[in-house]
Coordinates of C-alpha atoms in Angstrom, one line a residue:
Chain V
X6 CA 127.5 86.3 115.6
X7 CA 127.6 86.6 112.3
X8 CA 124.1 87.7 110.2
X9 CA 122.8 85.1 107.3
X10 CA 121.5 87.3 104.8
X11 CA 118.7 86.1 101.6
X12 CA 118.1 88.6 99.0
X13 CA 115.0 87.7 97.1
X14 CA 114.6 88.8 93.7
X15 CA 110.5 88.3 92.2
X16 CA 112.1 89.2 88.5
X17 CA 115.9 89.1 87.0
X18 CA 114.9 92.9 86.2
X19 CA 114.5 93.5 89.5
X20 CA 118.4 92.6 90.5
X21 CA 119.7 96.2 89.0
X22 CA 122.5 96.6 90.4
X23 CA 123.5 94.3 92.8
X24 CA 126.3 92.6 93.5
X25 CA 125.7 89.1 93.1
X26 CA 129.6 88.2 93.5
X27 CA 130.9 85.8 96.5
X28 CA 126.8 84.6 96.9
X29 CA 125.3 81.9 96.3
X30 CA 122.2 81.9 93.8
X31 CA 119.4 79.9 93.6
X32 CA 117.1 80.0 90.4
X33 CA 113.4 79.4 90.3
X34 CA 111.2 78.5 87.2
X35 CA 109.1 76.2 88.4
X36 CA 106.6 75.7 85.7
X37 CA 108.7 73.9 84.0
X38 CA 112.3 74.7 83.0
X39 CA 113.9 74.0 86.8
X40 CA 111.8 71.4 87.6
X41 CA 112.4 69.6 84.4
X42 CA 116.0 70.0 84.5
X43 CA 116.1 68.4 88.1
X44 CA 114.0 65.5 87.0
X45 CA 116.6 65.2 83.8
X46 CA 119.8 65.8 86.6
X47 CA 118.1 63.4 89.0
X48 CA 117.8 60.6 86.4
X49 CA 121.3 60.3 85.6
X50 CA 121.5 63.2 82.7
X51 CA 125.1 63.9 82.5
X52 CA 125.2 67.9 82.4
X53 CA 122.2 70.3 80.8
X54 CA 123.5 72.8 79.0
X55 CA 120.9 75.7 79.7
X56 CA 120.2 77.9 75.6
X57 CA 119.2 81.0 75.4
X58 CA 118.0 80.9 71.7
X59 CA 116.9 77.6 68.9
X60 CA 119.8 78.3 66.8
X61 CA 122.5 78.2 69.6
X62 CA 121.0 75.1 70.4
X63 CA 121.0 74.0 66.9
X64 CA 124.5 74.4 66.8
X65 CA 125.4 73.0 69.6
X66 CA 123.9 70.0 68.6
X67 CA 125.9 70.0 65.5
X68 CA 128.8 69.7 67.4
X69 CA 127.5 67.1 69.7
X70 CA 125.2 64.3 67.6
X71 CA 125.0 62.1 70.5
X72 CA 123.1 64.8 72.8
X73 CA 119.6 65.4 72.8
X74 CA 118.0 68.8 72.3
X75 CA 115.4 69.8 74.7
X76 CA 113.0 73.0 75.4
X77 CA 110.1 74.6 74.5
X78 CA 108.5 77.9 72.7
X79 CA 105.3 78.7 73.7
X80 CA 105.0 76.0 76.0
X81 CA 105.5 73.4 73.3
X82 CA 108.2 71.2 71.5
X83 CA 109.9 72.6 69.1
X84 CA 110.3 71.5 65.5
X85 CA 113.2 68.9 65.4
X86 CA 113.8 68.9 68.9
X87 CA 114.2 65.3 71.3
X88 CA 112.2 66.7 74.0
X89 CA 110.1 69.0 75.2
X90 CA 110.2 71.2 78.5
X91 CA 107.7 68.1 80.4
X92 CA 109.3 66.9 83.3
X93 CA 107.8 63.9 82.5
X94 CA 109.6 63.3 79.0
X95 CA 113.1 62.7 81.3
X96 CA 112.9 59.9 82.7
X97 CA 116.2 57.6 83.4
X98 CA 115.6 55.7 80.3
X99 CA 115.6 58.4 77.7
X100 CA 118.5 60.5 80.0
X101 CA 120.5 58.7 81.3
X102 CA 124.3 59.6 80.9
X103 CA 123.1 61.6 78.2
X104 CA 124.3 65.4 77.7
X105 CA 120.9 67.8 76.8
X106 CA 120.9 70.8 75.2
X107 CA 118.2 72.7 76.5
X108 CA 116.3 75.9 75.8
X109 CA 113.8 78.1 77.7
X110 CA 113.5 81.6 77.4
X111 CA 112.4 82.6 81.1
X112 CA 114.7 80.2 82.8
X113 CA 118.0 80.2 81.1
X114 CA 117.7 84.5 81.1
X115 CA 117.3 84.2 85.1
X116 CA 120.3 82.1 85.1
X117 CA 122.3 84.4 82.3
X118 CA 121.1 86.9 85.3
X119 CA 122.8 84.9 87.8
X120 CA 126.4 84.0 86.1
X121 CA 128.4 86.4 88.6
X122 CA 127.2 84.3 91.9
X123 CA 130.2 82.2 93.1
X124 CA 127.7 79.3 92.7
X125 CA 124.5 78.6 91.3
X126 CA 122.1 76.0 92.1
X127 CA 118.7 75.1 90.3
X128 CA 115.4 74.6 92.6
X129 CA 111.9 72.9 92.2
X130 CA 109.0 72.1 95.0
X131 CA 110.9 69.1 93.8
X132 CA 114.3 68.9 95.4
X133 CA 113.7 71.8 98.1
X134 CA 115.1 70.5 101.4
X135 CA 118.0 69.1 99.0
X136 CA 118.6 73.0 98.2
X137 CA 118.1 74.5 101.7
X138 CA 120.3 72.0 103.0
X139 CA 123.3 72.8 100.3
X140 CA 122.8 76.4 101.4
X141 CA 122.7 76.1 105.0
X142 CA 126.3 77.1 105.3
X143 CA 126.4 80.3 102.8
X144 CA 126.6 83.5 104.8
X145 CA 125.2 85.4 101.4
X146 CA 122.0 84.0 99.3
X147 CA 120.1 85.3 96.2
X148 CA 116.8 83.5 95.0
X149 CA 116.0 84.8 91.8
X150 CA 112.7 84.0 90.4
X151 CA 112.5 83.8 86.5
X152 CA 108.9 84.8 86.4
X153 CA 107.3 84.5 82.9
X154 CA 107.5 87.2 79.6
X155 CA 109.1 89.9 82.5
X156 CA 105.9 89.5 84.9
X157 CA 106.3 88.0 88.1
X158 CA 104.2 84.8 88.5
X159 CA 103.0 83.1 91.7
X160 CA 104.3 79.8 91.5
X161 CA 107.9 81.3 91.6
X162 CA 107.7 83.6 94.5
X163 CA 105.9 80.7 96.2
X164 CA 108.9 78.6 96.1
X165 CA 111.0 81.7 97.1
X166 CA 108.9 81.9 100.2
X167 CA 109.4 78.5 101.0
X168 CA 113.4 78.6 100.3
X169 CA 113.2 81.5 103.0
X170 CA 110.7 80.2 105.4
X171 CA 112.8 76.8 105.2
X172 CA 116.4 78.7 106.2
X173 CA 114.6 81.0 108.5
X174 CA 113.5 78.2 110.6
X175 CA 116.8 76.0 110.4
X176 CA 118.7 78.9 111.1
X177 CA 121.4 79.2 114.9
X178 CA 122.1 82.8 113.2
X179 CA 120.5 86.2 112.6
X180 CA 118.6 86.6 109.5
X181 CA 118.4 89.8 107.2
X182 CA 116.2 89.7 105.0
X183 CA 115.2 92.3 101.9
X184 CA 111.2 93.5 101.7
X185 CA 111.0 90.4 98.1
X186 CA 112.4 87.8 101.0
X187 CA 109.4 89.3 103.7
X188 CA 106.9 89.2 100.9
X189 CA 107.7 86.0 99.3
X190 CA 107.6 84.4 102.6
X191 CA 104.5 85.8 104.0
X192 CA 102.9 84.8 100.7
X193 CA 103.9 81.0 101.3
X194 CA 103.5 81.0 104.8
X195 CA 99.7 81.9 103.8
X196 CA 99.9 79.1 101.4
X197 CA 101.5 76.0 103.7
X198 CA 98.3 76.3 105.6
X199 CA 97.1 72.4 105.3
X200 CA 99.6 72.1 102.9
X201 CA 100.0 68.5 100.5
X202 CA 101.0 68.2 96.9
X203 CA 97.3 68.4 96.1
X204 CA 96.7 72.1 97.7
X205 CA 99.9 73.1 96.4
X206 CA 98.7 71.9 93.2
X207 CA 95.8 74.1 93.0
X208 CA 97.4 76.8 94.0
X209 CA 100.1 76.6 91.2
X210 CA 97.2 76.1 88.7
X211 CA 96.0 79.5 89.5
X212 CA 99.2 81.2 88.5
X213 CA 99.9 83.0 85.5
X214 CA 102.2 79.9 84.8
X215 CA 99.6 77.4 85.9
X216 CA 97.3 78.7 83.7
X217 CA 99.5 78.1 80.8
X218 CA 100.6 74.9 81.3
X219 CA 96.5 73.8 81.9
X220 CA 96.1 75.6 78.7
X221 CA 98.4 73.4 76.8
X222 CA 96.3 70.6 78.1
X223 CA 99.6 69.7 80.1
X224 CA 98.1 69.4 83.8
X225 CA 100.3 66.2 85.2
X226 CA 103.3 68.6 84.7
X227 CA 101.9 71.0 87.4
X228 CA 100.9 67.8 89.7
X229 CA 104.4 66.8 89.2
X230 CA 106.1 69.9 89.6
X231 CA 103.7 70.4 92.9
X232 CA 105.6 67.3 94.4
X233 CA 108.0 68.2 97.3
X234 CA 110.9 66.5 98.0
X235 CA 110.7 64.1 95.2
X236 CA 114.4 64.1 94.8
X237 CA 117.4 64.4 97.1
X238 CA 119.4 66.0 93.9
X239 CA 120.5 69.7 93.7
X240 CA 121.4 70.5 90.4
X241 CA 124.7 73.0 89.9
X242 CA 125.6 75.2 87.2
X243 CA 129.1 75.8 86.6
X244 CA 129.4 79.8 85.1
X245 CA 132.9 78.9 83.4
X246 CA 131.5 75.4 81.3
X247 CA 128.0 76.7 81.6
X248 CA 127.1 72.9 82.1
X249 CA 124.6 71.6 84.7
X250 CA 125.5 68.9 86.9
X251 CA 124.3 67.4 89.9
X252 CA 126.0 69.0 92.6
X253 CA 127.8 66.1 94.2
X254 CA 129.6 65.5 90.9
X255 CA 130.4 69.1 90.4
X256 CA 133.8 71.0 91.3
X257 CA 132.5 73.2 94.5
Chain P
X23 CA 78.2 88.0 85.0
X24 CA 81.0 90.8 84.7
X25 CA 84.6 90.0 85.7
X26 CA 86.0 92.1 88.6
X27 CA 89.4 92.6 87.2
X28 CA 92.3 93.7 89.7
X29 CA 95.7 94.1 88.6
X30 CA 98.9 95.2 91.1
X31 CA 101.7 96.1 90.3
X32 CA 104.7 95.8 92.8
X33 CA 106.5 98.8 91.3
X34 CA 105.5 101.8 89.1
X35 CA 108.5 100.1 86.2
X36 CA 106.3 96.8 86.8
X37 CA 103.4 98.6 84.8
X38 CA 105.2 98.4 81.8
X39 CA 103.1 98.5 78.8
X40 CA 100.0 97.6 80.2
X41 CA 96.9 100.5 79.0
X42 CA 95.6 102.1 82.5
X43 CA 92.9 104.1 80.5
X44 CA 89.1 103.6 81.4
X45 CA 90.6 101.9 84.6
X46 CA 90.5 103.0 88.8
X47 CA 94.5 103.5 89.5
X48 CA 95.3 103.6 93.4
X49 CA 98.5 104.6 94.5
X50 CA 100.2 103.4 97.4
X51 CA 103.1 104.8 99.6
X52 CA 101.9 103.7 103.0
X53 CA 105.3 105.4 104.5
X54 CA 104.5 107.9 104.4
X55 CA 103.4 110.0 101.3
X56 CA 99.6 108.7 100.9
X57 CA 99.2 108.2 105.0
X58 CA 100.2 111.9 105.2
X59 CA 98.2 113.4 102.1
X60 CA 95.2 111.6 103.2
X61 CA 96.0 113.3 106.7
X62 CA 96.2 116.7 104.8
X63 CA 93.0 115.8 103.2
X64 CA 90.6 114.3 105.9
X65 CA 92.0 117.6 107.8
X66 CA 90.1 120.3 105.0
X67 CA 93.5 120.9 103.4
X68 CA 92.0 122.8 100.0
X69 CA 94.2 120.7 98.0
X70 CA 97.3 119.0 97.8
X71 CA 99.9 119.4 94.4
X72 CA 102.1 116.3 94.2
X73 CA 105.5 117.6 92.3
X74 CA 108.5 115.9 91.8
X75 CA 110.9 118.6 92.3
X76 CA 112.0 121.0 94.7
X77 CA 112.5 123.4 91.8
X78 CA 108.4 122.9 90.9
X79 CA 107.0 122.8 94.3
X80 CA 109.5 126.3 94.5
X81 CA 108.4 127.4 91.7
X82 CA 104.5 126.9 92.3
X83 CA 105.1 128.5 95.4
X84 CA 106.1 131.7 94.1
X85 CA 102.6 131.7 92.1
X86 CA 100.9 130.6 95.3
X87 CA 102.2 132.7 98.3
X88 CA 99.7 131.8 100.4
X89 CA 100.1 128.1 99.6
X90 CA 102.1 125.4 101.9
X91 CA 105.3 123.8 101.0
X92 CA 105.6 120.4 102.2
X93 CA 107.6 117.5 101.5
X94 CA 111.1 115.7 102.4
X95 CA 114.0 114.5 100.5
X96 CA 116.0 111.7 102.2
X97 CA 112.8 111.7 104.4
X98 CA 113.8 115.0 106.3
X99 CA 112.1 118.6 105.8
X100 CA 113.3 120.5 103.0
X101 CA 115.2 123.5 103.5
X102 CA 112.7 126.5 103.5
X103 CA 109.8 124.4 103.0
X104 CA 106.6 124.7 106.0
X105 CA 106.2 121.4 106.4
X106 CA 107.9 117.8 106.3
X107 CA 106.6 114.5 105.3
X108 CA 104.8 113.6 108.7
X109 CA 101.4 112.9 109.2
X110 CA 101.1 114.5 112.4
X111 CA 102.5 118.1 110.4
X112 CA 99.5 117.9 108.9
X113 CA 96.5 118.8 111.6
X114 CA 93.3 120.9 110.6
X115 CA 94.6 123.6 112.7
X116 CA 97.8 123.8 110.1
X117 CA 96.4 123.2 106.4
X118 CA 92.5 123.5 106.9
X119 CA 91.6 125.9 103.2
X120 CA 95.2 125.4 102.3
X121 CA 96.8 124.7 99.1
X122 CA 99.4 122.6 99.9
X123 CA 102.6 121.9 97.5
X124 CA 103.9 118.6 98.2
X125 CA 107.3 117.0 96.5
X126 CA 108.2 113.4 97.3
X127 CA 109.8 111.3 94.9
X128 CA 108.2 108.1 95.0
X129 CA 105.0 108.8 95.7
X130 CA 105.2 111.3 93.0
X131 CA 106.4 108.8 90.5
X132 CA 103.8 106.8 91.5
X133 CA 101.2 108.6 90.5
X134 CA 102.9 110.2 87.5
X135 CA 102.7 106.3 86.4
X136 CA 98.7 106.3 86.6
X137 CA 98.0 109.6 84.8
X138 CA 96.1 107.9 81.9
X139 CA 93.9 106.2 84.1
X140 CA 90.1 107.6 84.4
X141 CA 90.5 107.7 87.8
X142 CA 93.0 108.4 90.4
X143 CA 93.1 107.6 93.9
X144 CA 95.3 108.0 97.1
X145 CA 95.4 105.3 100.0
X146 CA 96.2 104.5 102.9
X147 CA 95.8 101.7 105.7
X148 CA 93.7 105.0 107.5
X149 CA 91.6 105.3 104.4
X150 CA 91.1 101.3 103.5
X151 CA 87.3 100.7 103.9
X152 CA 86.6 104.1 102.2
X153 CA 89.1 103.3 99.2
X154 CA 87.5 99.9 99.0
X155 CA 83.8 101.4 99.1
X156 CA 84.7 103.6 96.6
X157 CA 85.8 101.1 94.0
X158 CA 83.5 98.7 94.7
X159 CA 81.6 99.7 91.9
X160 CA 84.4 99.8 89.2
X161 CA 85.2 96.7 87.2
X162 CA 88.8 97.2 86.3
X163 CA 91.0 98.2 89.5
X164 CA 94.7 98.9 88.9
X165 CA 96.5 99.0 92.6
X166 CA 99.9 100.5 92.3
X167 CA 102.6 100.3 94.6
X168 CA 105.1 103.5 95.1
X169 CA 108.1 101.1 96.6
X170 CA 111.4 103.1 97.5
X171 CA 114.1 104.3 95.1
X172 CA 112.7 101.2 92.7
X173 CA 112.8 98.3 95.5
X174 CA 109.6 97.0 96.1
X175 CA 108.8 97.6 100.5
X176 CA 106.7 95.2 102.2
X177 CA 104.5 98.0 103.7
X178 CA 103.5 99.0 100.4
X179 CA 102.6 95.0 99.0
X180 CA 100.1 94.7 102.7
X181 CA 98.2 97.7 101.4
X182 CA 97.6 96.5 98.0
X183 CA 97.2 92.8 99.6
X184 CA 94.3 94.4 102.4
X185 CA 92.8 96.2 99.1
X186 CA 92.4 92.8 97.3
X187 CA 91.3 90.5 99.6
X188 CA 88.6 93.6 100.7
X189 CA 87.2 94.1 97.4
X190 CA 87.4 89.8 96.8
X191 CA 85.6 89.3 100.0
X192 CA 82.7 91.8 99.4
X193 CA 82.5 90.7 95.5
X194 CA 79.2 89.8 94.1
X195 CA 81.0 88.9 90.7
X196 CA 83.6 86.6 90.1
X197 CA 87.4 87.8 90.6
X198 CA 90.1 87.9 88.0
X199 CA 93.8 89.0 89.6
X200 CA 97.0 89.2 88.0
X201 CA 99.2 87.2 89.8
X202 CA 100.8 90.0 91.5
X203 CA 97.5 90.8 93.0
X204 CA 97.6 87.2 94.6
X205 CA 100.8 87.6 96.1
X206 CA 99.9 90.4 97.7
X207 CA 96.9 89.1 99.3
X208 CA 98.3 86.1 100.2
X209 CA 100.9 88.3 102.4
X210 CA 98.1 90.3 103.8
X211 CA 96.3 87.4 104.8
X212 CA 99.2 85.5 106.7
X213 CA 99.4 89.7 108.5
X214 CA 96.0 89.9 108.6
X215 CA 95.8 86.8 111.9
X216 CA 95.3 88.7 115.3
X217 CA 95.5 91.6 113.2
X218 CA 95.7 95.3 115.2
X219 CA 97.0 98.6 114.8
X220 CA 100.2 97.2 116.9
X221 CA 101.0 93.8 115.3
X222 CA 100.8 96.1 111.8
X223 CA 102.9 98.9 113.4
X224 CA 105.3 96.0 113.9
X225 CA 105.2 94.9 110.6
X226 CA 105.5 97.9 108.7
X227 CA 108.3 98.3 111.2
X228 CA 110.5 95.3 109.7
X229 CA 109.9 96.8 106.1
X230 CA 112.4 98.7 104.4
X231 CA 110.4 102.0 104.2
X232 CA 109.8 101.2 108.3
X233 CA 113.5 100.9 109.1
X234 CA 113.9 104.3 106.8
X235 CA 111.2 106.0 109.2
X236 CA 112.7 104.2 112.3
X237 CA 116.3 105.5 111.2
X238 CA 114.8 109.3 111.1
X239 CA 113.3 109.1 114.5
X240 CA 109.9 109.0 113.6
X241 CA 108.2 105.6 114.7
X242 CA 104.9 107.5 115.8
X243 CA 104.6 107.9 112.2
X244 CA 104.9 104.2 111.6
X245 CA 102.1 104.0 114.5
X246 CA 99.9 106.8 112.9
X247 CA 100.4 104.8 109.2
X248 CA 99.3 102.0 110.4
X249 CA 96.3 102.6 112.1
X250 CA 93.1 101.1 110.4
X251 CA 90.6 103.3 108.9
X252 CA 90.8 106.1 111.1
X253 CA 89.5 108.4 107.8
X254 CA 86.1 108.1 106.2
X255 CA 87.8 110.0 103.1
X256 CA 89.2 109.3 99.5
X257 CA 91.5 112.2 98.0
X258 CA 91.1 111.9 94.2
X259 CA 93.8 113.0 92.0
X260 CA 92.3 114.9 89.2
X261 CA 95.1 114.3 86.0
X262 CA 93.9 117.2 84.1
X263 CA 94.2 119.9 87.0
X264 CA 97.3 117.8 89.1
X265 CA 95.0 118.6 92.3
X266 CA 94.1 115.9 94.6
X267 CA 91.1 116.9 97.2
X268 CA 88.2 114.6 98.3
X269 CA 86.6 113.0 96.1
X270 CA 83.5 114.1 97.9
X271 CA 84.5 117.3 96.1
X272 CA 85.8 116.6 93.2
X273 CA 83.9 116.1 89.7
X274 CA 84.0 112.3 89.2

């Protein structure tokens, strides 16, 4: 029988030199950049187009007037800018059929990290079962967790646990799992003890990226963000078009 | 109050820039170079010279002939060397007075990573309480993890995890952990139910530094490593002289 392997990674940094190619990738920023993309994907956004930098948004917006720029620095809106990195500031209305340009720093390098993977999906608390269902069937997985400014952060490896913990259980094969995969899993298994949005909630407000986000006076984002299952959507970025559709639209 | 600050890191590179000075630095290679040095230690070993070479523990030797050469490289006995990298090498009968040159990499690096701290010390799951009563008193804890060849190993994360949640659940002043710190107490504490020296043999045993042990032969040192504070003793690295004894016997 063949063996279902998932290769955890708690930082990009920490891929080195693996060989992501003919696996599937799944990348974790939870507070906010990936949750607020699935919200915008969910709600009918055409494609997000994930920026590393303001000024390669800028000039992607020049070429495209009629899509919206989105993203943060420091947490905030930037000058100029449609949107901010709030999941909350994409609903339907404002996205709908709409392309975004969007930058985060954390986020968009763990997915620069991931652009060898034969696909790459985007995961939240939000859309979870959604993501372990599309990966049910890959024989090869890497979660990569964005973390925050290089440092791993809670919320992220959390999610990483629950990815695992979620195949582990669905799974009719063997599992091999690296030491991150063990970790992350043991740390979320610790944390699904009576676990609800609200519990979850608190514990993502004592991360490093919880305490951020409360700092910016932004708590209903962590609530939000804290919500599983909201959405039956897993959002897919294409490494050739580097555009992010949901993945039922997307070329496999 | 005063904060308790503890801060882990997963990885010697995960200590980055951050300043260690005026700070408690542990270091942590549960498999097996801190399980055996504290063996060399609690057994009236002199001393115990980490080095990172073969060519520097050689060349030490040849200033010390009476001195021990111990150590492994792909976790075997090095060629000419006294002893290997097992705690059971390592009885009173063997190294009681002795100077003992030791060369492991990771472990070495490890500690190589904490020089500027104030204070250096070595532990294991057979030295817990007496690590933890020995920084009970100090208010800015730095736990570092050795991993293996740069991947963080699960065996290494329960250590620091054990340390934490110790030092949080004796605490008279309020807590302040990185977020690294949580993550490894939150995987101790899912080990830590119906905890014994056999359900954490068979734990370290799934690890990466485990299977390595496992691979070589050795499980009774997996059993030996993971047997609760069978040492009342905390061997201090001293980072102007390079000597770890006990810290019974070393100037603070």
């Amino acid at each position: 029988m063949k063996t279902k392997r998932i290769d955890v990674f708690l930082l990009p940094a920490l891929i080195g030199e693996t060989d992501l190619s003919g696996g599937a990738a799944v990348v974790i920023d939870v507070l906010r950049a990936t949750t607020t993309i699935t919200h915008a994907i969910a709600h009918q956004a055409d494609c997000v187009v994930p920026l590393l930098t303001i000024d390669e948004a800028k000039g992607e917006g020049t070429k495209n007037p009629s899509a919206l720029m989105g993203g943060e620095r420091g947490g905030q809106k930037i000058d100029g800018f449609d949107l901010g990195n709030s999941p909350a500031e994409y609903p339907e209305s404002v996205v709908g059929g709409k392309k975004i340009l969007f930058t985060t720093t954390n986020g968009t390098k763990a997915m620069q990290a991931c652009r060898t993977a034969a696909e790459i999906y985007i995961a939240g608390f939000v859309n979870l079962t959604a993501v372990c269902n599309k990966l049910a069937d890959c024989p090869h997985i890497f979660v990569v967790c964005a973390g925050t400014a290089g440092e791993i952060t809670r919320e992220d490896v959390l999610l990483a646990g629950a990815i695992v913990d979620h195949l582990s259980t669905d799974a009719t094969e063997p599992m091999q799992l690296n030491d991150q995969a063990q970790i992350a899993a043991d740390a979320w298994l610790e944390s699904k003890t009576e676990l609800t949005t609200t519990t979850l909630a608190d514990r993502l407000k004592q991360s490093r990226g919880g305490r951020n986000v409360l700092r910016l006076g932004q708590e209903n984002d962590i609530d939000i963000a804290a919500t599983l299952d909201k959405f039956d959507v897993v959002p897919m970025l294409n490494p050739k078009t580097w555009e992010i559709r949901d993945s039922r639209n997307s070329a496999p």
